[in-house]
Amino acid sequence: MRIAIVGAGALGLYYGAVLQRSGNDVYFLLRSDYEAITTRGLTVHSVNGDFHLQAVKGFRSPTEIGIVDLVLVGLKTFANQFFSELITPLIGETTRILTLQNGLGNEEQLAALFGEDKILGGVAYLCSNRGKPGVVHHLSEGRILLGEYLPASGTITEDIASCFRAAGVECRVVSDLKRARWEKLVWNIPFNGLCALTLKPVDALLCFDLTRCLVRDIMEEVIAAANAQVLVKNIPLSLADKMVDSSQKMGQYKPSMLIDRLERRPLELDAIFGVPLRLAAKRNVPMPHVQQIFALLQLVEKD
Amino acid sequence: MRIAIVGAGALGLYYGAVLQRSGNDVYFLLRSDYEAITTRGLTVHSVNGDFHLQAVKGFRSPTEIGIVDLVLVGLKTFANQFFSELITPLIGETTRILTLQNGLGNEEQLAALFGEDKILGGVAYLCSNRGKPGVVHHLSEGRILLGEYLPASGTITEDIASCFRAAGVECRVVSDLKRARWEKLVWNIPFNGLCALTLKPVDALLCFDLTRCLVRDIMEEVIAAANAQVLVKNIPLSLADKMVDSSQKMGQYKPSMLIDRLERRPLELDAIFGVPLRLAAKRNVPMPHVQQIFALLQLVEKD
């Protein structure tokens, strides 16, 4: 499959690398890593085994890439304003666009630009960080829940899922993408929010009783807001306990929003907090903890 | 009046200085400022006019001071464990103890040690910061609401109030000290909490719509918790607007808890958050914003 990676950060580089390794024709749209990757290739330090790709197709502009079968979008959501400029040159009759971005609202923005039937969403459970230029660290997990924005035939979606599986990525097609997105928010909202606000890694929050309880309270707020959105099947409260438990294994993992703040990049506040809060408000579900985190992160982002 | 200042920080030094200037016999219990004050005196830079006291009675131990008429307690509440050691040598038959400390629970701790009838509480609306050793900056306000822990005769309380007034301090005797304490918390909880958490001064919170609204929401939580405590007269919701408005004038003022965090001192978390949260929980009043701030500040205090 001919695949373009738009937004080649820790997530885009990792999935692009494993897709290329398994035989796909992968094109990376690059900025800061361009020199390093086009001269020295791409190195993945992975819990599943390190590997290096010497010949990597890196480009500075999407027009150099041209039309592909699949656009994999890994951009930070604060760069969504560049969707049209970065993606339009890649789109042909049968191209599909898969966003693996964080939060809510990304499929909607892509659909408005390129048509609902072209859009797929993927919820990636991946712990990865960037290393020095040309290096990505895959720390744990990596599975993807894949869904169509406009549930339709599904054969192409199954092909894309197979393509990920052939690359060694656990990939499941889900019928309710919206539910999968909210499930991910049950993790993303407390951990990205509180870690970015306190500048602490995941384990610091979980080692201390009061903040571990706070994480769980926030998860309950998110689950209540999610279940008010008319999902095919409600998210059970037990997901909160499951996520708190499984997060214990992450150790000193720094969620992406903490890294963004430490590196003085913009934060993905609207996708992870703003859109969910507006959807909850529409259904009259109060989210006092989440509202407070959102307000305080907007304040500290001004620094 | 023979007055001992126990806890000579920004508040203790300021009130001690104006009380000495107006003719009282003031004894300062000092630690870090001892050398500077006993050799060079005490300087007050005040919005009401600067002044310098050359001869200041500074002591390292309360036994050197002996029995006084009034003990003015300005200790940080995390030092309340030293009440007995620091105050006992100062107490005679008719001595009164006035705590001007932050938050809730201080009068109770003093009463348990020295007897309910000896205890007065004062709620100080004072913006002051310490300068270099021997220097205190009085930025604005200064008025005190004075009340008896165990409402009784009141003549001595009126004498103490007159003593403050003679020193140029606006001082009003209130019949409901509990209400006055909770009113102050309506300011202290959001501003000390959010400024300490975000490392921002007062105006940063008020200049930004979302955090100004958050401050107001937190004030409403505190007012609801206060009014559930059976006060003589309920605190009106309009106090929140009044306090937000009057705080606009404070500019880049750093509340004491922000300064404590910046200077890596312990934070007054139990008096300002812990005790009010426990009292609210007893009356089944939820305080989700306050609970979250309390949990996060305990986490960051571990640094």
Coordinates of C-alpha atoms in Angstrom, one line a residue:
Chain A
M1 CA 0.0 0.0 0.0
R2 CA 1.2 3.5 -0.9
I3 CA 1.0 5.4 2.4
A4 CA 1.9 9.0 3.3
I5 CA 2.7 10.0 6.9
V6 CA 1.5 13.5 7.6
G7 CA 2.7 14.6 11.1
A8 CA 5.8 12.5 11.6
G9 CA 6.1 12.8 15.4
A10 CA 6.6 10.0 17.8
L11 CA 3.4 8.3 16.6
G12 CA 3.7 9.0 12.9
L13 CA 7.3 7.9 12.8
Y14 CA 6.6 4.7 14.7
Y15 CA 3.7 3.5 12.7
G16 CA 5.3 4.6 9.4
A17 CA 8.4 2.7 10.3
V18 CA 6.6 -0.6 11.0
L19 CA 4.4 -0.2 7.9
Q20 CA 7.5 0.3 5.7
R21 CA 9.3 -2.7 7.4
S22 CA 6.4 -4.9 6.4
G23 CA 6.7 -4.0 2.8
N24 CA 4.5 -0.9 2.3
D25 CA 5.6 2.0 0.2
V26 CA 5.8 4.7 2.9
Y27 CA 6.3 8.5 2.3
F28 CA 7.2 10.6 5.3
L29 CA 6.4 14.3 5.2
L30 CA 9.2 15.7 7.4
R31 CA 10.3 19.0 9.0
S32 CA 12.8 18.9 11.8
D33 CA 13.9 15.3 11.2
Y34 CA 14.3 15.8 7.4
E35 CA 18.1 16.0 7.3
A36 CA 18.7 13.2 9.8
I37 CA 16.3 10.8 8.3
T38 CA 17.1 11.3 4.6
T39 CA 20.8 10.9 5.3
R40 CA 21.0 8.4 8.1
G41 CA 17.6 6.7 8.0
L42 CA 15.2 6.0 10.8
T43 CA 15.9 4.1 14.0
V44 CA 13.2 2.6 16.2
H45 CA 14.1 1.6 19.8
S46 CA 11.2 -0.7 20.6
V47 CA 10.1 -2.9 23.4
N48 CA 9.4 -5.4 20.6
G49 CA 13.0 -5.2 19.3
D50 CA 15.0 -2.3 17.9
F51 CA 15.4 -1.9 14.1
H52 CA 16.8 0.6 11.6
L53 CA 15.5 1.6 8.2
Q54 CA 18.3 2.9 6.1
A55 CA 16.4 3.9 3.0
V56 CA 13.5 6.2 4.0
K57 CA 11.5 8.4 1.6
G58 CA 11.4 11.7 3.3
F59 CA 9.9 14.9 1.7
R60 CA 9.5 18.5 2.7
S61 CA 6.3 19.1 0.7
P62 CA 3.3 16.9 -0.1
T63 CA 3.3 17.8 -3.8
E64 CA 6.6 15.9 -4.0
I65 CA 4.8 12.8 -2.7
G66 CA 1.6 13.0 -4.9
I67 CA -1.4 10.7 -4.7
V68 CA -1.4 7.8 -2.2
D69 CA -3.8 5.1 -1.1
L70 CA -3.7 6.0 2.5
V71 CA -2.9 9.3 4.4
L72 CA -2.0 8.6 8.0
V73 CA -2.5 11.8 10.0
G74 CA -0.4 12.1 13.1
L75 CA -0.3 15.9 13.4
K76 CA -0.6 17.6 16.7
T77 CA -4.2 18.9 16.7
F78 CA -3.2 22.5 17.1
A79 CA -1.8 22.2 13.5
N80 CA -5.2 21.1 12.1
Q81 CA -5.4 24.5 10.3
F82 CA -2.8 23.1 7.9
F83 CA -4.9 20.0 6.9
S84 CA -5.9 21.4 3.5
E85 CA -2.4 22.6 2.5
L86 CA -0.7 19.3 3.7
I87 CA -3.2 16.7 2.6
T88 CA -4.9 18.0 -0.6
P89 CA -1.9 17.1 -2.9
L90 CA -2.1 13.5 -1.6
I91 CA -5.7 12.8 -2.4
G92 CA -7.0 10.8 -5.4
E93 CA -10.3 9.1 -6.2
T94 CA -9.8 6.2 -3.8
T95 CA -7.5 7.7 -1.2
R96 CA -8.5 7.2 2.4
I97 CA -7.5 9.5 5.3
L98 CA -6.9 7.9 8.7
T99 CA -6.4 10.3 11.6
L100 CA -4.7 8.8 14.6
Q101 CA -4.7 12.1 16.4
N102 CA -5.7 12.8 20.0
G103 CA -9.1 13.9 21.2
L104 CA -12.3 14.8 19.4
G105 CA -13.1 16.9 16.4
N106 CA -10.4 15.7 14.0
E107 CA -12.6 13.5 11.8
E108 CA -15.1 16.3 11.5
Q109 CA -12.6 18.7 10.3
L110 CA -11.1 16.3 7.8
A111 CA -14.6 15.3 6.6
A112 CA -15.5 18.9 6.0
L113 CA -12.5 19.3 3.7
F114 CA -12.2 16.0 1.9
G115 CA -15.7 14.3 2.2
E116 CA -17.1 12.0 4.9
D117 CA -16.6 8.8 3.0
K118 CA -12.9 9.2 2.8
I119 CA -12.4 9.5 6.5
L120 CA -11.3 6.9 9.0
G121 CA -10.4 7.4 12.6
G122 CA -8.0 5.3 14.7
V123 CA -7.6 5.4 18.4
A124 CA -4.0 4.5 19.1
Y125 CA -2.9 3.1 22.5
L126 CA 0.8 3.8 22.0
C127 CA 3.5 5.0 24.4
S128 CA 6.2 6.5 22.3
N129 CA 8.5 9.5 22.5
R130 CA 10.8 11.1 20.1
G131 CA 14.6 10.7 20.6
K132 CA 17.2 12.8 18.8
P133 CA 16.5 13.5 15.1
G134 CA 15.8 10.2 13.2
V135 CA 15.2 8.2 16.4
V136 CA 11.9 7.2 18.0
H137 CA 11.4 5.3 21.3
H138 CA 8.5 2.8 21.4
L139 CA 8.0 2.2 25.2
S140 CA 4.8 0.1 25.3
E141 CA 1.5 -0.9 23.7
G142 CA 0.7 0.2 20.2
R143 CA -2.7 -1.3 19.4
I144 CA -5.2 0.6 17.2
L145 CA -9.0 0.6 17.2
L146 CA -10.0 1.5 13.7
G147 CA -13.4 2.9 12.7
E148 CA -15.1 4.6 9.7
Y149 CA -16.3 8.1 10.2
L150 CA -19.4 7.2 8.1
P151 CA -20.0 3.5 8.7
A152 CA -20.3 2.0 5.2
S153 CA -19.1 -1.0 3.2
G154 CA -16.0 -1.6 5.4
T155 CA -13.9 -3.6 2.9
I156 CA -11.3 -0.9 2.5
T157 CA -11.3 -0.5 6.3
E158 CA -10.6 -4.2 6.7
D159 CA -7.8 -3.9 4.2
I160 CA -6.2 -1.1 6.2
A161 CA -6.6 -3.1 9.4
S162 CA -4.9 -6.1 7.7
C163 CA -2.1 -3.9 6.6
F164 CA -1.5 -2.8 10.2
R165 CA -1.7 -6.4 11.4
A166 CA 0.8 -7.5 8.8
A167 CA 3.1 -4.8 10.3
G168 CA 2.8 -6.4 13.7
V169 CA 0.3 -3.9 15.0
E170 CA -2.7 -5.2 16.9
C171 CA -5.6 -3.6 15.0
R172 CA -9.3 -4.1 15.6
V173 CA -12.1 -2.6 13.5
V174 CA -14.8 -1.1 15.7
S175 CA -18.4 -0.2 14.7
D176 CA -18.6 2.8 17.1
L177 CA -15.7 5.1 16.5
K178 CA -17.2 7.7 18.8
R179 CA -17.3 5.3 21.7
A180 CA -13.6 4.3 21.1
R181 CA -12.6 8.0 21.0
W182 CA -14.4 8.7 24.3
E183 CA -12.8 5.6 25.9
K184 CA -9.4 6.9 25.0
L185 CA -10.4 10.3 26.6
V186 CA -11.1 8.5 29.9
W187 CA -7.3 8.0 30.0
N188 CA -6.2 11.1 28.1
I189 CA -8.1 13.7 30.1
P190 CA -6.8 12.9 33.6
F191 CA -3.3 11.9 32.7
N192 CA -2.5 14.4 30.0
G193 CA -4.2 17.1 32.0
L194 CA -2.8 16.5 35.5
C195 CA 0.7 15.5 34.3
A196 CA 0.9 18.7 32.2
L197 CA -0.4 20.8 35.0
T198 CA 1.8 19.5 37.8
L199 CA 4.8 18.6 35.6
K200 CA 4.8 15.1 37.0
P201 CA 4.9 11.7 35.3
V202 CA 2.2 9.1 35.4
D203 CA 3.5 7.2 38.4
A204 CA 3.7 10.3 40.6
L205 CA 0.0 10.7 40.3
L206 CA -0.7 7.1 41.0
C207 CA 1.7 6.6 43.9
F208 CA -0.2 9.3 46.0
D209 CA -3.6 8.3 47.3
L210 CA -5.3 11.7 46.9
T211 CA -4.3 12.1 43.3
R212 CA -5.0 8.5 42.4
C213 CA -8.5 9.1 43.7
L214 CA -8.7 12.3 41.8
V215 CA -7.7 10.5 38.6
R216 CA -10.5 8.1 39.2
D217 CA -13.0 10.9 39.9
I218 CA -12.0 12.6 36.6
M219 CA -12.4 9.3 34.7
E220 CA -16.0 9.0 36.1
E221 CA -16.8 12.5 34.9
V222 CA -15.6 11.6 31.4
I223 CA -17.5 8.3 31.4
A224 CA -20.7 10.2 32.4
A225 CA -20.2 12.7 29.7
A226 CA -19.5 9.9 27.1
N227 CA -22.5 7.9 28.0
A228 CA -24.7 11.0 27.6
Q229 CA -23.6 11.2 23.9
V230 CA -25.9 8.3 22.8
L231 CA -23.3 5.6 22.2
V232 CA -24.1 2.2 20.7
K233 CA -23.2 0.7 24.1
N234 CA -22.5 2.6 27.3
I235 CA -18.9 2.7 28.7
P236 CA -18.9 0.8 32.0
L237 CA -17.6 2.6 35.2
S238 CA -15.3 -0.4 35.6
L239 CA -13.2 1.0 32.8
A240 CA -11.9 3.6 35.3
D241 CA -10.5 0.9 37.6
K242 CA -9.1 -1.0 34.7
M243 CA -7.3 2.0 33.3
V244 CA -5.9 3.1 36.7
D245 CA -4.6 -0.5 37.2
S246 CA -3.0 -0.8 33.8
S247 CA -1.4 2.7 34.1
Q248 CA 0.6 1.6 37.1
K249 CA 2.8 -0.3 34.7
M250 CA 3.7 2.9 32.8
G251 CA 6.2 4.1 35.5
Q252 CA 7.6 7.5 34.8
Y253 CA 5.9 7.8 31.4
K254 CA 5.4 11.4 30.4
P255 CA 2.1 11.8 28.4
S256 CA 2.4 13.9 25.3
M257 CA 0.9 17.0 26.8
L258 CA 3.5 17.1 29.5
I259 CA 6.2 16.8 26.9
D260 CA 4.6 19.5 24.8
R261 CA 4.6 21.8 27.9
L262 CA 8.2 21.0 28.9
E263 CA 9.3 21.6 25.3
R264 CA 7.2 24.8 25.2
R265 CA 5.0 23.7 22.3
P266 CA 1.3 24.5 22.1
L267 CA -0.9 22.1 24.0
E268 CA -3.7 20.0 22.4
L269 CA -6.2 21.6 24.6
D270 CA -9.2 22.0 22.3
A271 CA -9.2 18.4 21.1
I272 CA -8.7 16.8 24.5
F273 CA -10.6 19.2 26.7
G274 CA -12.5 21.9 24.8
V275 CA -14.6 19.7 22.4
P276 CA -15.5 17.1 25.1
L277 CA -16.5 19.9 27.5
R278 CA -18.7 21.5 24.9
L279 CA -20.4 18.1 24.1
A280 CA -20.9 17.4 27.8
A281 CA -22.4 20.9 28.3
K282 CA -24.9 20.2 25.4
R283 CA -26.1 17.2 27.4
N284 CA -26.0 19.1 30.7
V285 CA -23.4 16.8 32.2
P286 CA -21.2 18.8 34.6
M287 CA -17.5 18.3 34.5
P288 CA -16.1 20.5 37.2
H289 CA -12.7 18.8 37.5
V290 CA -12.2 18.8 33.8
Q291 CA -13.3 22.4 33.4
Q292 CA -10.8 23.5 36.0
I293 CA -7.9 21.6 34.4
F294 CA -8.9 23.1 31.0
A295 CA -9.0 26.7 32.4
L296 CA -5.7 26.3 34.3
L297 CA -3.8 24.8 31.4
Q298 CA -5.0 27.6 29.1
L299 CA -3.6 30.0 31.7
V300 CA -0.2 28.3 32.0
E301 CA 0.1 27.8 28.2
K302 CA 0.3 31.6 27.9
D303 CA 3.8 31.6 29.4
Chain B
M1 CA -0.1 47.1 76.4
R2 CA 2.6 44.5 76.7
I3 CA 2.5 42.5 73.4
A4 CA 4.5 39.5 72.2
I5 CA 4.7 38.7 68.5
V6 CA 5.0 35.0 67.9
G7 CA 5.6 34.3 64.2
A8 CA 7.2 37.5 63.0
G9 CA 6.7 37.0 59.3
A10 CA 5.2 39.6 56.9
L11 CA 2.0 39.9 59.0
G12 CA 3.6 39.7 62.5
L13 CA 6.3 42.2 61.7
Y14 CA 3.8 44.7 60.2
Y15 CA 1.3 44.6 63.0
G16 CA 4.0 44.5 65.7
A17 CA 5.7 47.5 64.1
V18 CA 2.5 49.7 64.0
L19 CA 1.6 48.6 67.6
Q20 CA 5.0 49.6 68.8
R21 CA 4.9 52.9 67.0
S22 CA 1.7 53.8 68.7
G23 CA 3.2 53.3 72.2
N24 CA 2.8 49.6 73.0
D25 CA 5.5 47.6 74.6
V26 CA 6.2 45.0 71.8
Y27 CA 8.4 41.9 72.1
F28 CA 9.3 40.2 68.9
L29 CA 10.2 36.5 68.9
L30 CA 12.6 36.2 66.0
R31 CA 14.6 33.6 64.0
S32 CA 16.0 34.6 60.6
D33 CA 15.6 38.3 61.2
Y34 CA 17.1 38.4 64.7
E35 CA 20.5 39.8 63.7
A36 CA 19.2 42.4 61.3
I37 CA 16.4 43.7 63.6
T38 CA 18.3 43.8 66.9
T39 CA 21.2 45.6 65.3
R40 CA 19.6 47.8 62.6
G41 CA 16.0 47.9 63.7
L42 CA 12.8 47.3 61.7
T43 CA 11.8 49.1 58.5
V44 CA 8.2 49.2 57.1
H45 CA 7.6 50.3 53.5
S46 CA 3.9 51.0 53.6
V47 CA 1.3 52.4 51.3
N48 CA 0.4 54.5 54.3
G49 CA 3.9 56.0 54.6
D50 CA 7.3 54.4 55.3
F51 CA 8.7 54.3 58.8
H52 CA 11.7 52.9 60.7
L53 CA 11.9 51.7 64.3
Q54 CA 15.5 51.8 65.6
A55 CA 15.0 50.2 69.0
V56 CA 13.2 46.9 68.6
K57 CA 13.0 44.3 71.3
G58 CA 13.9 41.1 69.6
F59 CA 14.3 37.7 71.3
R60 CA 15.3 34.2 70.3
S61 CA 13.3 32.5 73.1
P62 CA 9.9 33.2 74.7
T63 CA 11.3 32.6 78.2
E64 CA 13.4 35.8 77.7
I65 CA 10.2 37.7 77.1
G66 CA 8.1 36.4 80.0
I67 CA 4.4 37.1 80.7
V68 CA 2.6 39.6 78.4
D69 CA -0.9 41.0 78.1
L70 CA -1.4 39.9 74.6
V71 CA 0.2 37.2 72.4
L72 CA -0.2 37.9 68.8
V73 CA 0.2 34.7 66.8
G74 CA 1.3 35.1 63.2
L75 CA 3.0 31.7 62.7
K76 CA 2.5 29.7 59.6
T77 CA -0.1 27.1 60.4
F78 CA 2.3 24.2 59.6
A79 CA 4.2 25.4 62.7
N80 CA 1.2 25.0 65.0
Q81 CA 2.9 22.0 66.5
F82 CA 5.2 24.5 68.3
F83 CA 2.3 26.4 70.0
S84 CA 3.0 25.0 73.5
E85 CA 6.7 25.5 73.4
L86 CA 6.5 29.0 72.0
I87 CA 3.5 30.4 73.8
T88 CA 3.4 28.8 77.3
P89 CA 6.2 31.1 78.8
L90 CA 4.2 34.1 77.8
I91 CA 1.0 33.2 79.5
G92 CA -0.2 34.8 82.8
E93 CA -3.5 34.9 84.6
T94 CA -5.0 37.6 82.3
T95 CA -3.1 37.0 79.1
R96 CA -5.1 36.8 75.9
I97 CA -3.9 35.0 72.8
L98 CA -5.0 36.4 69.4
T99 CA -4.3 34.3 66.3
L100 CA -4.2 36.2 63.1
Q101 CA -3.3 33.0 61.2
N102 CA -4.8 31.8 58.0
G103 CA -7.6 29.2 57.6
L104 CA -9.5 27.2 60.1
G105 CA -8.6 25.2 63.2
N106 CA -6.1 27.5 64.8
E107 CA -8.3 28.8 67.6
E108 CA -9.3 25.2 68.4
Q109 CA -5.7 24.1 68.8
L110 CA -4.9 27.1 71.0
A111 CA -8.0 26.6 73.1
A112 CA -7.1 23.0 73.7
L113 CA -3.7 24.1 75.1
F114 CA -4.5 27.3 76.9
G115 CA -8.2 27.4 77.6
E116 CA -11.1 28.6 75.5
D117 CA -11.6 31.9 77.4
K118 CA -8.1 33.1 76.6
I119 CA -8.5 32.8 72.8
L120 CA -9.4 35.5 70.3
G121 CA -9.3 35.2 66.5
G122 CA -8.6 37.9 64.1
V123 CA -9.2 37.8 60.3
A124 CA -6.6 40.0 58.8
Y125 CA -7.1 41.5 55.3
L126 CA -3.6 42.5 54.7
C127 CA -1.3 42.4 51.6
S128 CA 2.2 42.4 52.9
N129 CA 5.4 40.6 51.9
R130 CA 8.8 40.3 53.6
G131 CA 11.7 42.2 52.1
K132 CA 15.4 41.6 53.1
P133 CA 16.0 40.8 56.8
G134 CA 14.5 43.6 58.9
V135 CA 12.3 45.0 56.1
V136 CA 8.6 44.4 55.5
H137 CA 6.5 45.7 52.6
H138 CA 2.9 46.7 53.3
L139 CA 1.2 46.7 49.9
S140 CA -2.5 47.4 50.7
E141 CA -5.3 47.0 53.2
G142 CA -4.6 45.9 56.8
R143 CA -8.0 45.8 58.5
I144 CA -8.8 43.2 61.1
L145 CA -12.1 41.5 62.1
L146 CA -11.7 40.5 65.7
G147 CA -13.8 37.9 67.5
E148 CA -13.8 35.9 70.7
Y149 CA -13.5 32.1 70.4
L150 CA -16.0 31.8 73.2
P151 CA -18.2 34.8 73.0
A152 CA -18.2 36.3 76.5
S153 CA -17.9 39.7 78.3
G154 CA -16.1 41.4 75.4
T155 CA -14.5 44.3 77.4
I156 CA -11.0 43.0 76.9
T157 CA -11.7 42.3 73.3
E158 CA -12.9 45.9 72.9
D159 CA -9.6 47.1 74.6
I160 CA -7.6 45.1 72.1
A161 CA -9.6 46.5 69.2
S162 CA -9.0 50.0 70.5
C163 CA -5.3 49.2 70.7
F164 CA -5.2 48.3 67.0
R165 CA -7.3 51.4 66.1
A166 CA -4.9 53.6 68.0
A167 CA -2.1 52.1 65.9
G168 CA -4.0 53.1 62.7
V169 CA -5.4 49.7 62.0
E170 CA -9.1 49.5 61.1
C171 CA -10.4 46.9 63.5
R172 CA -14.0 45.8 64.0
V173 CA -15.2 43.4 66.7
V174 CA -17.5 40.7 65.2
S175 CA -19.9 38.5 67.0
D176 CA -19.5 35.6 64.7
L177 CA -15.8 34.8 64.3
K178 CA -16.6 31.6 62.4
R179 CA -18.4 33.5 59.7
A180 CA -15.5 36.0 59.4
R181 CA -13.1 33.1 59.0
W182 CA -15.2 31.5 56.3
E183 CA -15.5 34.9 54.5
K184 CA -11.8 35.1 54.3
L185 CA -11.6 31.6 52.9
V186 CA -13.8 32.7 50.1
W187 CA -10.7 34.7 49.0
N188 CA -8.0 32.5 50.3
I189 CA -9.1 29.2 48.8
P190 CA -9.2 30.2 45.2
F191 CA -6.3 32.8 45.2
N192 CA -3.9 31.0 47.4
G193 CA -4.7 27.7 45.7
L194 CA -4.7 28.6 42.1
C195 CA -1.7 31.1 42.3
A196 CA 0.3 28.4 44.2
L197 CA -0.7 25.7 41.7
T198 CA 0.0 27.8 38.5
L199 CA 2.8 29.9 39.9
K200 CA 0.9 33.0 38.7
P201 CA 0.1 36.2 40.6
V202 CA -3.5 37.4 41.3
D203 CA -3.9 39.5 38.1
A204 CA -2.9 36.7 35.8
L205 CA -6.0 34.7 37.0
L206 CA -8.3 37.7 36.8
C207 CA -7.2 38.9 33.3
F208 CA -8.2 35.7 31.7
D209 CA -11.9 35.0 31.3
L210 CA -11.8 31.3 32.0
T211 CA -9.8 31.5 35.2
R212 CA -11.7 34.5 36.4
C213 CA -14.9 32.4 36.0
L214 CA -13.1 29.5 37.8
V215 CA -12.2 31.8 40.7
R216 CA -15.9 32.7 41.0
D217 CA -17.1 29.1 40.8
I218 CA -14.6 28.2 43.6
M219 CA -15.9 31.1 45.7
E220 CA -19.4 29.8 45.3
E221 CA -18.3 26.3 46.5
V222 CA -16.8 27.9 49.6
I223 CA -19.9 30.0 50.3
A224 CA -22.1 27.0 50.0
A225 CA -19.9 25.1 52.4
A226 CA -19.8 28.0 54.8
N227 CA -23.6 28.5 54.8
A228 CA -24.0 24.8 55.7
Q229 CA -22.0 25.3 58.9
V230 CA -24.9 27.1 60.7
L231 CA -23.7 30.7 60.8
V232 CA -25.5 33.5 62.6
K233 CA -26.2 35.0 59.2
N234 CA -25.6 33.4 55.8
I235 CA -22.8 34.7 53.5
P236 CA -24.5 36.1 50.4
L237 CA -23.4 34.9 47.0
S238 CA -22.7 38.6 46.1
L239 CA -19.6 38.4 48.2
A240 CA -18.0 36.5 45.4
D241 CA -18.5 39.3 42.9
K242 CA -17.4 41.9 45.4
M243 CA -14.2 40.0 46.1
V244 CA -13.4 39.4 42.4
D245 CA -13.9 43.1 41.8
S246 CA -11.8 44.3 44.7
S247 CA -9.0 41.8 43.8
Q248 CA -8.5 43.4 40.4
K249 CA -6.7 46.3 42.3
M250 CA -4.1 43.9 43.7
G251 CA -2.2 43.7 40.5
Q252 CA 0.7 41.2 40.5
Y253 CA 0.2 40.5 44.2
K254 CA 1.6 37.0 45.2
P255 CA -0.6 35.4 47.9
S256 CA 1.4 33.9 50.7
M257 CA 1.0 30.3 49.5
L258 CA 2.6 31.2 46.2
I259 CA 5.5 32.8 48.0
D260 CA 5.8 29.7 50.3
R261 CA 6.0 27.5 47.2
L262 CA 8.4 29.7 45.4
E263 CA 10.6 29.7 48.5
R264 CA 10.2 26.0 49.0
R265 CA 8.6 26.3 52.4
P266 CA 5.8 24.0 53.4
L267 CA 2.3 25.1 52.4
E268 CA -0.6 25.9 54.8
L269 CA -2.7 23.2 53.1
D270 CA -4.5 21.8 56.1
A271 CA -5.7 25.1 57.6
I272 CA -6.8 26.6 54.2
F273 CA -8.0 23.4 52.4
G274 CA -8.1 20.3 54.6
V275 CA -10.2 21.6 57.6
P276 CA -12.7 23.4 55.4
L277 CA -13.0 20.3 53.1
R278 CA -13.6 18.1 56.1
L279 CA -16.3 20.4 57.6
A280 CA -18.0 20.6 54.2
A281 CA -18.0 16.8 53.8
K282 CA -19.6 16.5 57.3
R283 CA -22.5 18.6 55.9
N284 CA -22.5 16.8 52.6
V285 CA -21.5 19.8 50.6
P286 CA -19.5 18.8 47.5
M287 CA -16.4 20.9 46.7
P288 CA -14.9 19.3 43.6
H289 CA -12.8 22.2 42.6
V290 CA -11.4 22.7 46.1
Q291 CA -10.8 19.0 46.5
Q292 CA -8.8 18.9 43.2
I293 CA -6.6 21.9 44.2
F294 CA -5.9 20.3 47.6
A295 CA -4.9 17.0 46.0
L296 CA -2.7 18.6 43.4
L297 CA -1.0 21.0 45.9
Q298 CA -0.2 18.1 48.2
L299 CA 1.4 16.4 45.2
V300 CA 3.5 19.3 44.1
E301 CA 4.5 20.1 47.7
K302 CA 6.4 16.8 47.8
D303 CA 9.1 18.2 45.4

